[in-house]
Backbone as numpy.savetxt, mean C-alpha at the origin, in Angstrom:
# Nx Ny Nz CAx CAy CAz Cx Cy Cz
1.39 -2.45 2.19 0.44 -3.46 1.75 -0.63 -2.88 0.83
-1.13 -1.67 1.09 -2.14 -1.13 0.17 -1.64 -1.01 -1.27
-0.36 -0.83 -1.45 0.19 -0.75 -2.81 0.05 -2.12 -3.49
0.24 -3.18 -2.73 0.07 -4.54 -3.26 -1.38 -4.74 -3.69
-2.31 -4.36 -2.83 -3.73 -4.53 -3.14 -4.12 -3.69 -4.35
-3.63 -2.46 -4.41 -3.94 -1.61 -5.57 -3.40 -2.25 -6.84
-2.19 -2.79 -6.79 -1.61 -3.46 -7.96 -2.50 -4.64 -8.38
-3.03 -5.37 -7.42 -3.92 -6.50 -7.73 -5.23 -6.02 -8.35
-5.78 -4.95 -7.81 -7.03 -4.39 -8.36 -6.81 -3.87 -9.77
-5.64 -3.30 -10.03 -5.33 -2.78 -11.36 -5.36 -3.89 -12.40
-4.95 -5.08 -12.00 -4.94 -6.21 -12.94 -6.35 -6.71 -13.24
-7.27 -6.43 -12.35 -8.66 -6.82 -12.58 -9.00 -8.25 -12.21
-8.06 -8.99 -11.65 -8.33 -10.38 -11.28 -8.75 -10.52 -9.83
-8.64 -9.44 -9.07 -9.01 -9.44 -7.65 -9.99 -8.31 -7.40
-10.91 -8.54 -6.44 -11.74 -7.46 -5.94 -11.89 -7.68 -4.43
-12.66 -6.85 -3.76 -12.76 -6.93 -2.31 -13.41 -8.21 -1.81
-14.16 -8.88 -2.67 -14.85 -10.10 -2.26 -14.08 -11.37 -2.65
-12.97 -11.25 -3.34 -12.15 -12.40 -3.71 -11.71 -13.13 -2.44
-11.84 -14.43 -2.44 -11.41 -15.24 -1.29 -9.93 -15.57 -1.46
-9.16 -15.27 -0.41 -7.70 -15.44 -0.45 -7.24 -16.24 0.77
-6.07 -16.90 0.66 -5.61 -17.73 1.78 -4.77 -16.95 2.80
-5.19 -17.01 4.03 -4.39 -16.51 5.15 -3.87 -17.76 5.86
-2.79 -18.29 5.32 -2.25 -19.57 5.77 -0.73 -19.47 5.89
-0.12 -20.37 6.65 1.35 -20.36 6.74 1.96 -20.47 5.34
3.00 -19.68 5.11 3.68 -19.74 3.82 5.13 -19.33 4.00
5.93 -19.71 3.04 7.34 -19.33 3.08 7.73 -18.74 1.73
8.81 -17.97 1.76 9.37 -17.39 0.54 10.87 -17.66 0.55
11.51 -17.67 -0.61 12.96 -17.86 -0.62 13.64 -16.77 0.20
14.64 -17.19 0.99 15.32 -16.26 1.88 16.45 -15.52 1.17
17.21 -16.23 0.38 18.35 -15.60 -0.28 19.54 -15.45 0.64
19.40 -15.82 1.87 20.49 -15.73 2.84 20.99 -17.11 3.21
21.33 -17.26 4.48 21.85 -18.53 4.96 20.77 -19.61 5.03
19.54 -19.18 5.33 18.44 -20.15 5.38 17.85 -20.28 3.99
17.17 -21.40 3.75 16.55 -21.62 2.45 15.29 -20.79 2.27
14.48 -20.68 3.34 13.21 -19.98 3.24 12.99 -19.09 4.46
12.11 -18.13 4.30 11.65 -17.29 5.40 10.16 -17.55 5.56
9.74 -17.89 6.76 8.33 -18.14 7.02 7.65 -16.82 7.32
6.52 -16.60 6.67 5.75 -15.38 6.85 4.70 -15.63 7.92
4.56 -14.69 8.85 3.55 -14.81 9.88 2.78 -13.49 9.97
1.69 -13.52 10.68 0.89 -12.33 10.91 1.23 -11.76 12.28
0.92 -10.49 12.50 1.27 -9.83 13.76 0.68 -10.55 14.97
-0.47 -11.18 14.81 -1.12 -11.86 15.93 -0.71 -13.33 16.04
0.14 -13.80 15.13 0.58 -15.19 15.15 -0.49 -16.18 14.74
-1.62 -15.70 14.25 -2.74 -16.55 13.87 -2.93 -16.57 12.36
-3.61 -17.59 11.90 -3.99 -17.70 10.49 -5.48 -17.97 10.45
-6.19 -17.32 9.54 -7.65 -17.41 9.50 -8.16 -18.28 8.37
-7.27 -18.87 7.59 -7.70 -19.72 6.48 -8.18 -18.88 5.30
-9.19 -19.35 4.61 -9.71 -18.66 3.43 -10.62 -17.51 3.89
-10.26 -16.29 3.51 -11.01 -15.10 3.95 -11.20 -14.15 2.77
-12.19 -13.26 2.85 -12.35 -12.26 1.79 -11.17 -11.28 1.80
-10.79 -10.85 0.64 -9.69 -9.90 0.52 -9.97 -8.65 1.34
-11.22 -8.22 1.40 -11.62 -7.06 2.21 -11.15 -7.21 3.66
-11.34 -8.41 4.22 -10.93 -8.68 5.60 -9.40 -8.68 5.71
-8.75 -9.30 4.74 -7.29 -9.36 4.76 -6.68 -7.96 4.75
-7.25 -7.08 3.95 -6.77 -5.70 3.89 -7.05 -4.97 5.19
-8.27 -5.07 5.70 -8.64 -4.38 6.94 -7.81 -4.85 8.13
-7.48 -6.13 8.14 -6.73 -6.70 9.26 -5.23 -6.75 9.00
-4.79 -6.24 7.88 -3.37 -6.16 7.54 -2.68 -7.51 7.64
-3.25 -8.53 7.00 -2.71 -9.88 7.07 -1.46 -9.99 6.19
-0.34 -10.23 6.81 0.94 -10.31 6.10 0.97 -11.41 5.05
0.47 -12.58 5.43 0.55 -13.71 4.51 -0.22 -13.45 3.23
-1.35 -12.77 3.34 -2.15 -12.49 2.15 -1.43 -11.50 1.24
-0.82 -10.47 1.83 -0.09 -9.48 1.02 1.04 -10.15 0.24
1.76 -11.06 0.88 2.85 -11.76 0.20 2.28 -12.72 -0.85
1.20 -13.43 -0.51 0.59 -14.35 -1.46 0.13 -13.61 -2.71
-0.54 -12.47 -2.53 -0.99 -11.68 -3.68 0.19 -11.23 -4.52
1.25 -10.79 -3.86 2.46 -10.37 -4.58 2.98 -11.50 -5.44
2.98 -12.71 -4.90 3.45 -13.86 -5.70 2.49 -14.15 -6.86
1.20 -13.93 -6.65 0.22 -14.21 -7.71 0.32 -13.22 -8.87
0.49 -11.95 -8.57 0.49 -10.92 -9.63 1.89 -10.57 -10.10
2.90 -10.98 -9.35 4.28 -10.69 -9.70 4.76 -9.42 -9.02
5.93 -9.51 -8.43 6.48 -8.36 -7.70 6.71 -7.17 -8.63
6.99 -7.41 -9.91 7.19 -6.30 -10.84 5.94 -5.43 -10.97
4.76 -6.04 -10.91 3.52 -5.26 -10.95 3.38 -4.39 -9.71
3.80 -4.90 -8.57 3.76 -4.13 -7.33 4.74 -2.96 -7.44
5.93 -3.23 -7.96 6.94 -2.17 -8.09 6.47 -1.09 -9.06
5.84 -1.48 -10.17 5.31 -0.49 -11.12 4.22 0.37 -10.48
3.37 -0.25 -9.69 2.33 0.51 -9.00 2.94 1.49 -8.01
3.95 1.05 -7.29 4.64 1.95 -6.35 5.22 3.16 -7.09
5.84 2.90 -8.23 6.41 4.01 -9.03 5.30 4.96 -9.51
4.16 4.40 -9.89 3.06 5.24 -10.37 2.49 6.10 -9.25
2.75 5.72 -8.00 2.29 6.49 -6.85 3.36 7.47 -6.36
4.46 7.58 -7.10 5.49 8.55 -6.77 6.65 8.04 -5.96
6.71 6.76 -5.68 7.85 6.22 -4.92 9.03 6.09 -5.87
10.11 6.79 -5.55 11.29 6.81 -6.41 12.46 6.05 -5.82
12.43 5.78 -4.53 13.49 5.02 -3.88 13.58 3.65 -4.54
14.79 3.16 -4.83 14.90 1.82 -5.42 14.29 0.76 -4.50
13.44 -0.07 -5.07 12.78 -1.13 -4.32 13.34 -2.49 -4.73
13.43 -3.39 -3.79 13.95 -4.73 -4.07 12.87 -5.60 -4.69
13.28 -6.46 -5.57 12.34 -7.33 -6.28 12.12 -8.62 -5.50
11.66 -8.48 -4.25 11.38 -9.61 -3.38 9.91 -9.58 -3.00
9.32 -10.75 -2.82 7.92 -10.81 -2.38 7.73 -10.11 -1.04
8.76 -10.13 -0.18 8.64 -9.50 1.13 8.68 -7.97 1.06
8.91 -7.41 -0.11 8.77 -5.97 -0.26 7.33 -5.57 0.07
6.40 -6.48 -0.09 5.00 -6.24 0.27 4.86 -5.91 1.76
5.82 -6.34 2.56 5.76 -6.13 4.01 6.74 -5.06 4.47
7.39 -4.39 3.53 8.31 -3.33 3.91 9.78 -3.74 3.86
10.11 -4.83 3.17 11.50 -5.26 3.08 12.35 -4.26 2.31
11.73 -3.42 1.51 12.42 -2.32 0.84 12.00 -1.04 1.54
12.97 -0.32 2.03 12.65 0.90 2.76 12.38 2.04 1.81
11.41 2.88 2.18 11.14 4.13 1.47 11.09 5.23 2.51
11.22 6.47 2.06 11.15 7.57 3.01 9.71 7.76 3.46
9.55 8.32 4.63 8.22 8.59 5.15 7.47 9.57 4.24
8.19 10.51 3.67 7.58 11.47 2.76 7.03 10.77 1.52
7.81 9.84 0.96 7.34 9.09 -0.21 6.12 8.23 0.13
6.17 7.57 1.27 5.06 6.71 1.67 3.80 7.55 1.92
3.96 8.66 2.62 2.83 9.54 2.87 2.24 10.08 1.57
3.10 10.43 0.64 2.64 10.94 -0.65 1.91 9.85 -1.44
2.39 8.61 -1.34 1.72 7.50 -2.03 0.33 7.28 -1.45
0.22 7.32 -0.12 -1.10 7.18 0.51 -2.02 8.34 0.13
-1.45 9.54 0.03 -2.26 10.69 -0.37 -2.77 10.50 -1.79
-1.92 9.97 -2.66 -2.34 9.72 -4.05 -3.44 8.67 -4.09
-3.32 7.64 -3.27 -4.36 6.61 -3.21 -5.68 7.23 -2.73
-5.60 8.08 -1.72 -6.82 8.67 -1.15 -7.49 9.67 -2.09
-6.68 10.45 -2.81 -7.23 11.54 -3.61 -7.35 11.23 -5.10
-6.54 10.28 -5.56 -6.51 10.01 -7.00 -5.66 11.02 -7.75
-4.92 11.83 -7.03 -4.07 12.86 -7.64 -2.64 12.68 -7.15
-1.71 12.64 -8.09 -0.29 12.54 -7.74 0.31 13.94 -7.77
0.80 14.39 -6.63 1.38 15.72 -6.50 2.73 15.60 -5.80
3.69 16.37 -6.26 4.96 16.41 -5.56 4.76 17.14 -4.25
5.19 16.56 -3.14 4.94 17.20 -1.84 5.82 18.43 -1.64
5.27 19.38 -0.94 5.99 20.58 -0.53 5.77 20.76 0.96
6.83 21.03 1.68 6.71 21.24 3.10 6.26 22.67 3.37
6.77 23.63 2.63 6.41 25.03 2.81 5.40 25.40 1.73
4.22 25.82 2.17 3.19 26.20 1.21 3.32 27.67 0.80
3.58 28.52 1.78 3.78 29.93 1.46 4.50 30.62 2.60
5.09 31.75 2.27 5.78 32.58 3.25 5.07 33.93 3.26
4.65 34.35 4.46 3.91 35.61 4.60 4.65 36.48 5.61
4.86 37.76 5.25 5.50 38.71 6.17 4.48 39.18 7.20
4.96 39.83 8.25 4.07 40.38 9.27 3.02 41.31 8.66
3.38 41.97 7.58 2.47 42.91 6.91 1.42 42.18 6.06
1.42 40.86 6.13 0.53 40.00 5.35 0.91 39.93 3.87
2.06 40.51 3.53 2.54 40.41 2.15 3.03 38.98 1.91
2.53 38.37 0.85 2.93 37.02 0.51 4.23 37.09 -0.28
5.26 36.48 0.26 6.58 36.50 -0.36 6.75 35.32 -1.31
6.18 34.18 -0.95 6.35 32.96 -1.74 5.11 32.09 -1.61
4.69 31.50 -2.71 3.61 30.51 -2.72 4.08 29.34 -3.56
4.08 28.15 -2.95 4.48 26.97 -3.73 3.34 26.58 -4.66
3.67 26.16 -5.79 2.68 25.71 -6.78 3.08 24.31 -7.24
2.77 23.32 -6.37 3.14 21.96 -6.76 2.40 21.53 -8.02
3.13 20.84 -8.84 2.50 20.32 -10.06 1.71 19.08 -9.70
0.49 19.06 -10.15 -0.39 17.93 -9.89 -0.84 17.33 -11.20
-1.12 16.06 -11.14 -1.67 15.39 -12.31 -2.55 14.26 -11.82
-3.57 13.92 -12.59 -4.40 12.78 -12.19 -3.55 11.52 -12.11
-3.85 10.70 -11.15 -3.16 9.43 -11.01 -3.60 8.53 -12.15
-2.66 7.92 -12.81 -2.98 7.07 -13.95 -3.27 5.65 -13.47
-4.40 5.53 -12.77 -4.86 4.25 -12.25 -6.33 4.14 -12.63
-6.70 2.97 -13.06 -8.09 2.70 -13.39 -9.00 3.15 -12.24
-10.06 3.88 -12.55 -10.97 4.42 -11.54 -11.55 3.32 -10.66
-11.85 2.16 -11.25 -12.41 1.07 -10.46 -11.40 0.52 -9.46
-10.14 0.38 -9.88 -9.09 -0.10 -8.98 -8.89 0.89 -7.84
-8.88 2.18 -8.16 -8.72 3.21 -7.14 -9.89 3.18 -6.16
-11.09 3.02 -6.67 -12.27 2.95 -5.82 -12.21 1.73 -4.90
-11.73 0.60 -5.41 -11.63 -0.62 -4.60 -10.64 -0.45 -3.45
-9.47 0.13 -3.71 -8.48 0.28 -2.63 -8.99 1.30 -1.62
-9.64 2.36 -2.06 -10.18 3.34 -1.12 -11.24 2.71 -0.21
-12.14 1.95 -0.81 -13.17 1.28 -0.01 -12.55 0.24 0.91
-11.58 -0.50 0.41 -10.91 -1.50 1.24 -10.22 -0.88 2.43
-9.60 0.27 2.26 -8.91 0.93 3.37 -9.90 1.49 4.40
-11.09 1.80 3.98 -12.11 2.23 4.95 -12.40 1.11 5.96
-12.24 -0.13 5.52 -12.46 -1.27 6.40 -11.52 -1.31 7.57
-10.35 -0.70 7.44 -9.40 -0.64 8.55 -10.06 0.02 9.76
-10.92 0.98 9.51 -11.61 1.71 10.57 -13.01 1.15 10.82
-13.70 0.78 9.78 -15.11 0.37 9.91 -15.31 -1.04 10.43
-14.45 -1.95 10.04 -14.63 -3.35 10.45 -14.13 -3.55 11.88
-14.88 -4.28 12.66 -14.53 -4.49 14.07 -13.15 -5.09 14.25
-12.72 -5.94 13.32 -11.40 -6.57 13.42 -10.33 -5.78 12.67
-10.69 -4.62 12.12 -9.72 -3.79 11.40 -8.60 -3.33 12.30
-7.43 -3.09 11.75 -6.26 -2.76 12.55 -6.44 -1.48 13.34
-7.27 -0.55 12.92 -7.49 0.69 13.69 -8.08 0.39 15.06
-8.85 -0.69 15.17 -9.46 -1.05 16.45 -8.48 -1.74 17.38
-7.37 -2.20 16.84 -6.35 -2.87 17.67 -5.43 -1.86 18.35
-5.50 -0.60 17.92 -4.63 0.43 18.49 -5.17 0.91 19.82
-4.29 1.15 20.77 -4.73 1.68 22.06 -5.04 3.15 21.94
């Protein structure tokens, strides 16, 4: 979902105070049924809410609604800019994880969002012998993330709400 929000911030038409609908909605199913109804983890809908709250509370309906507003292709481009290389499906429900990515890619995308730097991940940083001789040091190539500084700042601040806001998803964890 943060990739969806970042894509929206990049377009400049949304910010953390934008009022968005957390309401029942459906999307084309593409399968045997005509539509798939989107719901939130708590089964509730809060109506018109600030985007900041929707992000902090991980509201599914808002993520899908935003994807429909900005276009799934914008979300896919943002995912690619964050280093996700796994092929993603061009469905609005990709906002909710309908396209699988590896944990390493997802973690790297979150790291890029947090730091503003896109780096290829390395599991082994260095190899040191008992004699303290360094045998190998990885030198991952890094580059600044090509995302507008304001959009990056908005998603970073929005994600802080997950922990800071009383209704943020971090507070729902045991």
